[in-house]
C-alpha atoms as an extended CHARMM CRD file, in Angstrom:
* protein
*
       267  EXT
         1         1  MET       CA            -19.9550000000       40.8380000000       -1.9250000000  PROA      1               0.0000000000
         2         2  ASP       CA            -16.2690000000       40.6760000000       -1.1880000000  PROA      2               0.0000000000
         3         3  SER       CA            -14.6310000000       37.3080000000       -1.4840000000  PROA      3               0.0000000000
         4         4  SER       CA            -13.7430000000       35.7400000000        1.8400000000  PROA      4               0.0000000000
         5         5  THR       CA            -12.2110000000       32.3890000000        2.5070000000  PROA      5               0.0000000000
         6         6  ALA       CA            -12.3570000000       30.4710000000        5.7630000000  PROA      6               0.0000000000
         7         7  SER       CA            -10.9820000000       27.0120000000        6.2980000000  PROA      7               0.0000000000
         8         8  THR       CA            -11.4210000000       24.3900000000        8.9670000000  PROA      8               0.0000000000
         9         9  THR       CA             -9.0180000000       21.5020000000        9.2340000000  PROA      9               0.0000000000
        10        10  GLU       CA             -9.2080000000       18.0510000000       10.6990000000  PROA      10              0.0000000000
        11        11  GLU       CA             -5.8100000000       16.4330000000       10.9910000000  PROA      11              0.0000000000
        12        12  SER       CA             -5.2950000000       12.8220000000        9.9450000000  PROA      12              0.0000000000
        13        13  LYS       CA             -2.0900000000       10.8780000000        9.9600000000  PROA      13              0.0000000000
        14        14  ALA       CA             -0.3300000000        8.8750000000        7.2980000000  PROA      14              0.0000000000
        15        15  LYS       CA              3.0870000000        7.2640000000        7.4270000000  PROA      15              0.0000000000
        16        16  ILE       CA              5.6300000000        6.6330000000        4.7300000000  PROA      16              0.0000000000
        17        17  VAL       CA              8.8340000000        4.6110000000        4.8030000000  PROA      17              0.0000000000
        18        18  ALA       CA             11.8320000000        6.8500000000        4.1650000000  PROA      18              0.0000000000
        19        19  SER       CA             14.6620000000        5.0420000000        2.4370000000  PROA      19              0.0000000000
        20        20  LYS       CA             18.0530000000        5.2920000000        4.1030000000  PROA      20              0.0000000000
        21        21  SER       CA             19.5540000000        5.5400000000        0.6170000000  PROA      21              0.0000000000
        22        22  SER       CA             18.1460000000        9.0110000000        0.0580000000  PROA      22              0.0000000000
        23        23  GLY       CA             21.1690000000       10.0160000000       -2.0130000000  PROA      23              0.0000000000
        24        24  ILE       CA             20.2590000000        7.7090000000       -4.8820000000  PROA      24              0.0000000000
        25        25  GLN       CA             19.6020000000        9.7580000000       -7.9980000000  PROA      25              0.0000000000
        26        26  SER       CA             16.6150000000        9.2730000000      -10.2700000000  PROA      26              0.0000000000
        27        27  SER       CA             18.7700000000        7.7060000000      -12.9630000000  PROA      27              0.0000000000
        28        28  ARG       CA             19.5390000000        4.8440000000      -10.6080000000  PROA      28              0.0000000000
        29        29  GLY       CA             16.0280000000        4.5300000000       -9.2470000000  PROA      29              0.0000000000
        30        30  CYS       CA             15.7850000000        2.1520000000       -6.2980000000  PROA      30              0.0000000000
        31        31  ARG       CA             18.7490000000        0.0060000000       -7.2680000000  PROA      31              0.0000000000
        32        32  LEU       CA             21.3350000000       -0.7950000000       -4.6320000000  PROA      32              0.0000000000
        33        33  SER       CA             24.5760000000       -2.5460000000       -5.3550000000  PROA      33              0.0000000000
        34        34  GLY       CA             26.7230000000       -4.9190000000       -3.3690000000  PROA      34              0.0000000000
        35        35  ILE       CA             23.8410000000       -6.7170000000       -1.6650000000  PROA      35              0.0000000000
        36        36  ARG       CA             22.6810000000      -10.1570000000       -2.6890000000  PROA      36              0.0000000000
        37        37  ILE       CA             19.2580000000      -11.0940000000       -1.3650000000  PROA      37              0.0000000000
        38        38  ASN       CA             18.1330000000      -14.7030000000       -1.2730000000  PROA      38              0.0000000000
        39        39  LYS       CA             14.6800000000      -15.0910000000       -2.8000000000  PROA      39              0.0000000000
        40        40  GLU       CA             13.5610000000      -17.8000000000       -0.3590000000  PROA      40              0.0000000000
        41        41  ASP       CA             14.7050000000      -15.7990000000        2.6800000000  PROA      41              0.0000000000
        42        42  LEU       CA             12.8610000000      -12.7290000000        1.4260000000  PROA      42              0.0000000000
        43        43  ASN       CA              9.7280000000      -14.7910000000        0.8270000000  PROA      43              0.0000000000
        44        44  ARG       CA              9.8150000000      -16.0150000000        4.4320000000  PROA      44              0.0000000000
        45        45  LYS       CA             10.1510000000      -12.4550000000        5.7230000000  PROA      45              0.0000000000
        46        46  LEU       CA              7.2320000000      -11.1290000000        3.6510000000  PROA      46              0.0000000000
        47        47  SER       CA              4.7050000000      -13.9330000000        3.2120000000  PROA      47              0.0000000000
        48        48  VAL       CA              1.6070000000      -13.8970000000        5.3950000000  PROA      48              0.0000000000
        49        49  PRO       CA              0.3490000000      -17.3660000000        6.4320000000  PROA      49              0.0000000000
        50        50  GLU       CA             -1.9150000000      -18.8530000000        3.7960000000  PROA      50              0.0000000000
        51        51  TYR       CA             -5.0390000000      -18.9970000000        5.9510000000  PROA      51              0.0000000000
        52        52  LEU       CA             -4.8270000000      -15.2400000000        6.6090000000  PROA      52              0.0000000000
        53        53  ARG       CA             -4.1580000000      -14.4570000000        2.9500000000  PROA      53              0.0000000000
        54        54  HSD       CA             -7.2500000000      -16.3970000000        1.9550000000  PROA      54              0.0000000000
        55        55  ALA       CA             -9.3570000000      -14.7430000000        4.6480000000  PROA      55              0.0000000000
        56        56  ILE       CA             -8.3090000000      -11.2750000000        3.4660000000  PROA      56              0.0000000000
        57        57  ARG       CA             -8.9590000000      -12.2140000000       -0.1640000000  PROA      57              0.0000000000
        58        58  ASP       CA            -12.3910000000      -13.6740000000        0.6130000000  PROA      58              0.0000000000
        59        59  SER       CA            -13.3930000000      -10.6620000000        2.7150000000  PROA      59              0.0000000000
        60        60  ILE       CA            -12.5650000000       -8.2510000000       -0.0950000000  PROA      60              0.0000000000
        61        61  LYS       CA            -14.1230000000      -10.4010000000       -2.8050000000  PROA      61              0.0000000000
        62        62  SER       CA            -17.3880000000      -11.1200000000       -0.9730000000  PROA      62              0.0000000000
        63        63  LYS       CA            -17.4960000000       -7.8550000000        1.0120000000  PROA      63              0.0000000000
        64        64  ASP       CA            -18.7030000000      -10.0320000000        3.8860000000  PROA      64              0.0000000000
        65        65  VAL       CA            -16.0980000000       -9.9600000000        6.6350000000  PROA      65              0.0000000000
        66        66  ASN       CA            -18.0570000000      -12.0420000000        9.1510000000  PROA      66              0.0000000000
        67        67  ALA       CA            -18.5440000000      -14.9270000000        6.7330000000  PROA      67              0.0000000000
        68        68  ALA       CA            -14.8610000000      -14.8830000000        5.7630000000  PROA      68              0.0000000000
        69        69  VAL       CA            -13.8270000000      -14.8460000000        9.4280000000  PROA      69              0.0000000000
        70        70  ASP       CA            -16.1150000000      -17.7950000000       10.2030000000  PROA      70              0.0000000000
        71        71  ARG       CA            -14.6710000000      -19.8290000000        7.3200000000  PROA      71              0.0000000000
        72        72  CYS       CA            -11.1600000000      -18.9520000000        8.4010000000  PROA      72              0.0000000000
        73        73  ARG       CA            -11.7200000000      -20.0660000000       11.9900000000  PROA      73              0.0000000000
        74        74  GLU       CA            -13.2130000000      -23.3580000000       10.8430000000  PROA      74              0.0000000000
        75        75  GLY       CA            -10.2380000000      -24.1710000000        8.6450000000  PROA      75              0.0000000000
        76        76  ASN       CA             -7.1710000000      -23.2790000000       10.7170000000  PROA      76              0.0000000000
        77        77  ASN       CA             -5.5680000000      -24.1460000000       14.0360000000  PROA      77              0.0000000000
        78        78  GLY       CA             -6.4830000000      -21.0260000000       15.9590000000  PROA      78              0.0000000000
        79        79  GLY       CA             -3.6740000000      -18.7190000000       14.8550000000  PROA      79              0.0000000000
        80        80  SER       CA             -0.7960000000      -20.7540000000       16.2690000000  PROA      80              0.0000000000
        81        81  GLU       CA              1.3830000000      -20.0160000000       13.2280000000  PROA      81              0.0000000000
        82        82  ALA       CA              4.0360000000      -17.3410000000       13.5750000000  PROA      82              0.0000000000
        83        83  ALA       CA              3.6070000000      -14.0250000000       11.7870000000  PROA      83              0.0000000000
        84        84  PRO       CA              6.3600000000      -13.1480000000        9.3030000000  PROA      84              0.0000000000
        85        85  GLU       CA              9.0860000000      -10.6800000000       10.1710000000  PROA      85              0.0000000000
        86        86  GLY       CA              7.7940000000       -8.0820000000        7.7240000000  PROA      86              0.0000000000
        87        87  PRO       CA              4.2700000000       -8.8060000000        6.4520000000  PROA      87              0.0000000000
        88        88  MET       CA              3.7260000000       -6.8450000000        3.2570000000  PROA      88              0.0000000000
        89        89  VAL       CA              0.8420000000       -5.9060000000        0.9870000000  PROA      89              0.0000000000
        90        90  VAL       CA              1.5230000000       -4.3820000000       -2.4360000000  PROA      90              0.0000000000
        91        91  PHE       CA             -0.7570000000       -2.2350000000       -4.5750000000  PROA      91              0.0000000000
        92        92  VAL       CA              0.2560000000       -2.1830000000       -8.2440000000  PROA      92              0.0000000000
        93        93  ASN       CA             -1.0180000000        0.2900000000      -10.8090000000  PROA      93              0.0000000000
        94        94  SER       CA             -0.5280000000       -2.0140000000      -13.7670000000  PROA      94              0.0000000000
        95        95  LYS       CA             -1.4350000000        0.8350000000      -16.1230000000  PROA      95              0.0000000000
        96        96  SER       CA              1.7200000000        2.6960000000      -15.1000000000  PROA      96              0.0000000000
        97        97  GLY       CA              5.2550000000        1.9340000000      -16.1170000000  PROA      97              0.0000000000
        98        98  GLY       CA              4.4140000000        1.0260000000      -19.7110000000  PROA      98              0.0000000000
        99        99  ARG       CA              4.9880000000       -2.6620000000      -20.3850000000  PROA      99              0.0000000000
       100       100  HSD       CA              6.5470000000       -3.1870000000      -16.9520000000  PROA      100             0.0000000000
       101       101  GLY       CA              3.2860000000       -3.0400000000      -14.9750000000  PROA      101             0.0000000000
       102       102  PRO       CA              2.0110000000       -6.6040000000      -15.6020000000  PROA      102             0.0000000000
       103       103  GLN       CA              5.5460000000       -8.0490000000      -15.4260000000  PROA      103             0.0000000000
       104       104  LEU       CA              6.1660000000       -6.3010000000      -12.1230000000  PROA      104             0.0000000000
       105       105  LYS       CA              2.9460000000       -7.6700000000      -10.6740000000  PROA      105             0.0000000000
       106       106  GLU       CA              3.9720000000      -11.2150000000      -11.6320000000  PROA      106             0.0000000000
       107       107  ARG       CA              7.4430000000      -10.7190000000      -10.1460000000  PROA      107             0.0000000000
       108       108  LEU       CA              6.0160000000       -9.4580000000       -6.8610000000  PROA      108             0.0000000000
       109       109  GLN       CA              3.6570000000      -12.4230000000       -6.6290000000  PROA      109             0.0000000000
       110       110  GLN       CA              6.6720000000      -14.7160000000       -6.9410000000  PROA      110             0.0000000000
       111       111  LEU       CA              8.3870000000      -13.0130000000       -3.9990000000  PROA      111             0.0000000000
       112       112  MET       CA              5.4870000000      -13.2700000000       -1.5320000000  PROA      112             0.0000000000
       113       113  GLY       CA              2.0060000000      -14.7460000000       -1.2730000000  PROA      113             0.0000000000
       114       114  GLU       CA              0.0970000000      -14.1640000000       -4.5080000000  PROA      114             0.0000000000
       115       115  GLU       CA             -2.8980000000      -12.8490000000       -2.5560000000  PROA      115             0.0000000000
       116       116  GLN       CA             -0.7420000000      -10.1010000000       -1.0320000000  PROA      116             0.0000000000
       117       117  VAL       CA             -0.3470000000       -8.3160000000       -4.3880000000  PROA      117             0.0000000000
       118       118  PHE       CA             -3.3680000000       -6.2700000000       -5.4690000000  PROA      118             0.0000000000
       119       119  ASP       CA             -3.8700000000       -4.8280000000       -8.9400000000  PROA      119             0.0000000000
       120       120  LEU       CA             -5.6140000000       -1.4820000000       -8.4710000000  PROA      120             0.0000000000
       121       121  SER       CA             -7.7680000000       -2.2810000000      -11.4850000000  PROA      121             0.0000000000
       122       122  ASP       CA             -9.3380000000       -5.0540000000       -9.3830000000  PROA      122             0.0000000000
       123       123  VAL       CA             -8.9940000000       -4.0450000000       -5.7240000000  PROA      123             0.0000000000
       124       124  LYS       CA             -9.2420000000       -0.4430000000       -4.5310000000  PROA      124             0.0000000000
       125       125  PRO       CA             -7.3380000000        0.7540000000       -1.4400000000  PROA      125             0.0000000000
       126       126  ASP       CA            -10.5350000000        1.5600000000        0.4510000000  PROA      126             0.0000000000
       127       127  GLU       CA            -11.7670000000       -1.9990000000       -0.1530000000  PROA      127             0.0000000000
       128       128  PHE       CA             -8.6140000000       -3.3290000000        1.4560000000  PROA      128             0.0000000000
       129       129  VAL       CA             -9.0550000000       -0.9620000000        4.4010000000  PROA      129             0.0000000000
       130       130  ASN       CA            -12.7690000000       -1.6890000000        4.8750000000  PROA      130             0.0000000000
       131       131  TYR       CA            -12.6890000000       -5.4510000000        4.3290000000  PROA      131             0.0000000000
       132       132  GLY       CA             -9.1640000000       -6.8840000000        4.2810000000  PROA      132             0.0000000000
       133       133  LEU       CA             -7.8420000000       -5.0530000000        7.3370000000  PROA      133             0.0000000000
       134       134  VAL       CA            -11.1490000000       -5.3990000000        9.1710000000  PROA      134             0.0000000000
       135       135  CYS       CA            -10.8580000000       -9.1580000000        8.6820000000  PROA      135             0.0000000000
       136       136  LEU       CA             -7.4270000000       -9.1770000000       10.3600000000  PROA      136             0.0000000000
       137       137  GLU       CA             -8.7270000000       -6.9780000000       13.1620000000  PROA      137             0.0000000000
       138       138  LYS       CA            -11.7350000000       -9.2280000000       13.8240000000  PROA      138             0.0000000000
       139       139  LEU       CA             -9.5700000000      -12.3480000000       13.9050000000  PROA      139             0.0000000000
       140       140  ALA       CA             -7.1560000000      -10.5910000000       16.2610000000  PROA      140             0.0000000000
       141       141  GLY       CA            -10.0620000000       -9.6590000000       18.5120000000  PROA      141             0.0000000000
       142       142  LEU       CA            -11.1020000000      -13.3150000000       18.6290000000  PROA      142             0.0000000000
       143       143  GLY       CA             -7.7230000000      -14.3420000000       20.0020000000  PROA      143             0.0000000000
       144       144  ASP       CA             -5.7920000000      -15.0810000000       16.8010000000  PROA      144             0.0000000000
       145       145  TYR       CA             -2.3000000000      -13.9440000000       17.8170000000  PROA      145             0.0000000000
       146       146  CYS       CA             -0.8790000000      -14.4300000000       14.3210000000  PROA      146             0.0000000000
       147       147  ALA       CA             -3.5530000000      -12.1350000000       12.8530000000  PROA      147             0.0000000000
       148       148  LYS       CA             -2.8690000000       -9.5180000000       15.5430000000  PROA      148             0.0000000000
       149       149  GLU       CA              0.8860000000       -9.5500000000       14.9990000000  PROA      149             0.0000000000
       150       150  THR       CA              0.4430000000       -9.4510000000       11.2250000000  PROA      150             0.0000000000
       151       151  ARG       CA             -1.8920000000       -6.4570000000       11.5210000000  PROA      151             0.0000000000
       152       152  ASP       CA              0.4620000000       -4.6210000000       13.8910000000  PROA      152             0.0000000000
       153       153  LYS       CA              3.5900000000       -5.2150000000       11.7660000000  PROA      153             0.0000000000
       154       154  LEU       CA              1.9980000000       -4.7610000000        8.3320000000  PROA      154             0.0000000000
       155       155  ARG       CA              3.6870000000       -2.4850000000        5.7920000000  PROA      155             0.0000000000
       156       156  ILE       CA              2.4250000000       -1.4880000000        2.3680000000  PROA      156             0.0000000000
       157       157  MET       CA              4.2540000000       -1.0010000000       -0.9200000000  PROA      157             0.0000000000
       158       158  VAL       CA              2.7390000000        1.1340000000       -3.6830000000  PROA      158             0.0000000000
       159       159  ALA       CA              3.9800000000        0.5160000000       -7.2250000000  PROA      159             0.0000000000
       160       160  GLY       CA              2.8020000000        3.5520000000       -9.1550000000  PROA      160             0.0000000000
       161       161  GLY       CA              3.1980000000        7.2880000000       -9.5270000000  PROA      161             0.0000000000
       162       162  ASP       CA              2.2920000000       10.2260000000       -7.2980000000  PROA      162             0.0000000000
       163       163  GLY       CA             -1.4350000000        9.9100000000       -7.9710000000  PROA      163             0.0000000000
       164       164  THR       CA             -1.4520000000        6.2540000000       -6.9860000000  PROA      164             0.0000000000
       165       165  VAL       CA              0.6080000000        6.8820000000       -3.8460000000  PROA      165             0.0000000000
       166       166  GLY       CA             -1.6970000000        9.7150000000       -2.7980000000  PROA      166             0.0000000000
       167       167  TRP       CA             -4.7410000000        7.5270000000       -3.3750000000  PROA      167             0.0000000000
       168       168  VAL       CA             -3.4130000000        4.7880000000       -1.0970000000  PROA      168             0.0000000000
       169       169  LEU       CA             -2.2170000000        7.2320000000        1.5800000000  PROA      169             0.0000000000
       170       170  GLY       CA             -5.6150000000        8.9260000000        1.5980000000  PROA      170             0.0000000000
       171       171  SER       CA             -7.4080000000        5.6240000000        2.1100000000  PROA      171             0.0000000000
       172       172  LEU       CA             -5.0550000000        4.5570000000        4.9010000000  PROA      172             0.0000000000
       173       173  ALA       CA             -5.4670000000        7.9180000000        6.6670000000  PROA      173             0.0000000000
       174       174  GLU       CA             -9.0670000000        6.9070000000        7.3890000000  PROA      174             0.0000000000
       175       175  LEU       CA             -7.6790000000        4.3760000000        9.8580000000  PROA      175             0.0000000000
       176       176  HSD       CA             -6.4860000000        7.2330000000       12.0410000000  PROA      176             0.0000000000
       177       177  THR       CA             -9.8540000000        8.9730000000       11.7780000000  PROA      177             0.0000000000
       178       178  GLN       CA            -11.6180000000        5.7600000000       12.8150000000  PROA      178             0.0000000000
       179       179  GLY       CA             -9.1900000000        5.0120000000       15.6580000000  PROA      179             0.0000000000
       180       180  ARG       CA             -7.9730000000        1.8330000000       13.9380000000  PROA      180             0.0000000000
       181       181  GLU       CA             -4.2750000000        2.1710000000       14.5580000000  PROA      181             0.0000000000
       182       182  PRO       CA             -1.5060000000        1.4660000000       13.8050000000  PROA      182             0.0000000000
       183       183  VAL       CA             -1.6540000000        2.9240000000       10.3020000000  PROA      183             0.0000000000
       184       184  PRO       CA              0.6070000000        0.7580000000        8.0860000000  PROA      184             0.0000000000
       185       185  PRO       CA              3.6610000000        2.6310000000        6.7650000000  PROA      185             0.0000000000
       186       186  VAL       CA              3.8960000000        2.9870000000        2.9830000000  PROA      186             0.0000000000
       187       187  ALA       CA              6.9130000000        2.4800000000        0.7180000000  PROA      187             0.0000000000
       188       188  VAL       CA              7.0680000000        3.4210000000       -2.9550000000  PROA      188             0.0000000000
       189       189  LEU       CA              8.2470000000        1.7150000000       -6.1280000000  PROA      189             0.0000000000
       190       190  PRO       CA              8.1340000000        4.5230000000       -8.7280000000  PROA      190             0.0000000000
       191       191  LEU       CA              6.1710000000        3.7720000000      -11.8950000000  PROA      191             0.0000000000
       192       192  GLY       CA              4.7540000000        7.1810000000      -12.7920000000  PROA      192             0.0000000000
       193       193  THR       CA              6.1170000000       10.1080000000      -14.7830000000  PROA      193             0.0000000000
       194       194  GLY       CA              6.8080000000       12.6510000000      -12.0190000000  PROA      194             0.0000000000
       195       195  ASN       CA              7.4100000000       10.4630000000       -8.9660000000  PROA      195             0.0000000000
       196       196  ASP       CA              7.9520000000       13.4630000000       -6.7020000000  PROA      196             0.0000000000
       197       197  LEU       CA              6.9170000000       11.6290000000       -3.5330000000  PROA      197             0.0000000000
       198       198  SER       CA              9.1420000000        8.6850000000       -4.3520000000  PROA      198             0.0000000000
       199       199  ARG       CA             12.0860000000       10.9550000000       -5.0450000000  PROA      199             0.0000000000
       200       200  SER       CA             11.5010000000       13.0360000000       -1.9020000000  PROA      200             0.0000000000
       201       201  PHE       CA             11.6570000000        9.9820000000        0.3410000000  PROA      201             0.0000000000
       202       202  GLY       CA             14.6730000000        8.3990000000       -1.3050000000  PROA      202             0.0000000000
       203       203  TRP       CA             12.9670000000        5.6760000000       -3.3610000000  PROA      203             0.0000000000
       204       204  GLY       CA             14.1850000000        7.1000000000       -6.6690000000  PROA      204             0.0000000000
       205       205  GLY       CA             12.5740000000        9.1390000000       -9.4000000000  PROA      205             0.0000000000
       206       206  SER       CA             12.1900000000        6.4840000000      -12.0760000000  PROA      206             0.0000000000
       207       207  PHE       CA             11.6700000000        2.7890000000      -12.5610000000  PROA      207             0.0000000000
       208       208  PRO       CA             15.0890000000        1.0880000000      -12.3100000000  PROA      208             0.0000000000
       209       209  ILE       CA             16.6820000000       -0.3750000000      -15.4260000000  PROA      209             0.0000000000
       210       210  PHE       CA             17.7040000000       -3.5720000000      -13.6580000000  PROA      210             0.0000000000
       211       211  TRP       CA             14.3100000000       -3.8320000000      -12.0560000000  PROA      211             0.0000000000
       212       212  LYS       CA             14.0860000000       -7.5730000000      -11.3610000000  PROA      212             0.0000000000
       213       213  SER       CA             16.9380000000       -7.5320000000       -8.8590000000  PROA      213             0.0000000000
       214       214  ALA       CA             16.0580000000       -4.0260000000       -7.6560000000  PROA      214             0.0000000000
       215       215  VAL       CA             12.5700000000       -5.1630000000       -6.6190000000  PROA      215             0.0000000000
       216       216  LYS       CA             14.0190000000       -7.5880000000       -4.0730000000  PROA      216             0.0000000000
       217       217  ARG       CA             16.2180000000       -4.8940000000       -2.5590000000  PROA      217             0.0000000000
       218       218  THR       CA             13.3340000000       -2.4430000000       -2.4590000000  PROA      218             0.0000000000
       219       219  LEU       CA             11.0820000000       -4.9180000000       -0.6410000000  PROA      219             0.0000000000
       220       220  LEU       CA             13.7710000000       -5.6140000000        1.9310000000  PROA      220             0.0000000000
       221       221  ARG       CA             14.3410000000       -1.9200000000        2.5210000000  PROA      221             0.0000000000
       222       222  ALA       CA             10.5790000000       -1.3980000000        2.8200000000  PROA      222             0.0000000000
       223       223  ILE       CA             10.4180000000       -3.6070000000        5.9200000000  PROA      223             0.0000000000
       224       224  THR       CA             13.6470000000       -2.4180000000        7.5420000000  PROA      224             0.0000000000
       225       225  ASP       CA             14.0380000000        1.3080000000        6.8240000000  PROA      225             0.0000000000
       226       226  PRO       CA             12.8120000000        4.0450000000        9.2210000000  PROA      226             0.0000000000
       227       227  VAL       CA              9.2990000000        5.5070000000        9.1410000000  PROA      227             0.0000000000
       228       228  CYS       CA              8.4220000000        9.1940000000        8.6880000000  PROA      228             0.0000000000
       229       229  HSD       CA              5.0820000000       10.6750000000        9.7540000000  PROA      229             0.0000000000
       230       230  LEU       CA              3.1300000000       12.7640000000        7.2610000000  PROA      230             0.0000000000
       231       231  ASP       CA              0.2450000000       15.1300000000        7.9900000000  PROA      231             0.0000000000
       232       232  SER       CA             -2.7070000000       15.3780000000        5.6200000000  PROA      232             0.0000000000
       233       233  TRP       CA             -5.6840000000       17.6690000000        5.9840000000  PROA      233             0.0000000000
       234       234  HSD       CA             -9.4090000000       17.6620000000        5.2190000000  PROA      234             0.0000000000
       235       235  LEU       CA            -10.2620000000       21.2200000000        4.1330000000  PROA      235             0.0000000000
       236       236  LEU       CA            -13.6230000000       23.0020000000        4.0840000000  PROA      236             0.0000000000
       237       237  VAL       CA            -13.4020000000       26.2400000000        2.0910000000  PROA      237             0.0000000000
       238       238  SER       CA            -16.1910000000       28.8360000000        2.3590000000  PROA      238             0.0000000000
       239       239  MET       CA            -16.9100000000       30.8680000000       -0.8000000000  PROA      239             0.0000000000
       240       240  PRO       CA            -19.3200000000       33.7680000000       -1.5490000000  PROA      240             0.0000000000
       241       241  SER       CA            -22.9560000000       32.7410000000       -1.9230000000  PROA      241             0.0000000000
       242       242  GLY       CA            -24.0210000000       31.8490000000       -5.4490000000  PROA      242             0.0000000000
       243       243  GLU       CA            -20.5350000000       31.4360000000       -6.8680000000  PROA      243             0.0000000000
       244       244  VAL       CA            -19.3990000000       28.1340000000       -8.3180000000  PROA      244             0.0000000000
       245       245  VAL       CA            -15.6550000000       27.6830000000       -8.1580000000  PROA      245             0.0000000000
       246       246  ASP       CA            -13.7360000000       24.7440000000       -9.5660000000  PROA      246             0.0000000000
       247       247  PRO       CA            -11.2740000000       23.7960000000       -6.7990000000  PROA      247             0.0000000000
       248       248  PRO       CA             -7.5910000000       23.2910000000       -7.5900000000  PROA      248             0.0000000000
       249       249  HSD       CA             -6.5140000000       19.7220000000       -8.2560000000  PROA      249             0.0000000000
       250       250  SER       CA             -4.8700000000       19.4250000000       -4.8440000000  PROA      250             0.0000000000
       251       251  LEU       CA             -8.2140000000       20.0570000000       -3.1120000000  PROA      251             0.0000000000
       252       252  LYS       CA            -10.3630000000       17.7080000000       -5.1810000000  PROA      252             0.0000000000
       253       253  PRO       CA            -11.8080000000       14.5990000000       -3.4690000000  PROA      253             0.0000000000
       254       254  THR       CA             -9.6110000000       11.4950000000       -3.5270000000  PROA      254             0.0000000000
       255       255  GLU       CA            -12.0720000000        8.8410000000       -2.3590000000  PROA      255             0.0000000000
       256       256  GLU       CA            -12.6750000000        7.5920000000       -5.8910000000  PROA      256             0.0000000000
       257       257  CYS       CA             -9.9980000000        7.1200000000       -8.5200000000  PROA      257             0.0000000000
       258       258  SER       CA            -10.6300000000        5.3700000000      -11.8060000000  PROA      258             0.0000000000
       259       259  LEU       CA             -7.9580000000        3.6730000000      -13.8610000000  PROA      259             0.0000000000
       260       260  GLU       CA             -8.2770000000        4.2060000000      -17.5800000000  PROA      260             0.0000000000
       261       261  GLN       CA             -8.3670000000        1.1220000000      -19.7430000000  PROA      261             0.0000000000
       262       262  GLY       CA             -6.4450000000        2.7960000000      -22.5550000000  PROA      262             0.0000000000
       263       263  ASN       CA             -3.1380000000        4.6090000000      -22.4750000000  PROA      263             0.0000000000
       264       264  GLY       CA             -4.0320000000        6.9990000000      -19.6430000000  PROA      264             0.0000000000
       265       265  SER       CA             -3.4350000000        6.4850000000      -15.9500000000  PROA      265             0.0000000000
       266       266  VAL       CA             -4.0350000000        8.2610000000      -12.6970000000  PROA      266             0.0000000000
       267       267  ASP       CA             -0.3930000000        9.2110000000      -12.6610000000  PROA      267             0.0000000000
């Protein structure tokens, strides 16, 4: 039987923040010069109110959104707090970037609410989508204006390589499929070896040498730079009956992604 291939596609949307500084070369990474960013000002722009951070954390940890929402409503003043200018959630692949991974996670936690920084060894992107974001959406539906504004303005930073970025983008694309928009835009802090996505969108091709100051500039750019829309596709490929074909890496499922405990990583 002759080989024939047919494909059906279902379009889903993902968004990525495109850095204005697209001319930065990989040797300079995401470092910008001439700009001094106050740590306290940046914290105010990024930090989600504590009661929402705790509600998101509890939802993910317990995998019981309703219980977390009930506890949140009992312990706060009905969402009268103002949402930050640029609410941010960060996913860190602490297995990438050599010795920098754990240090970067600690640095990020100092610059925003600790509960806004997720180590991918502990919290998977789909868990955030299915529990953390659902918690915000439920609170918003109950009249919590701060939760609604935080959900609508939320942006996501991924600290990792191409595999990690693709993993997060794939999980967020489910929001479009489920009609749970807006889909949060994604910015990249390159920690992998290739970093093609990061380089393509102007975030640099390598982890910056002067990374402690560069992280602040990258976070600020992540909440102020323009957003580009990306298309991703779910493919169904038909093959001749009885043949078993190992699909190319680009077509393999991305729902699950394990992080090695040793020297390996998804990047």
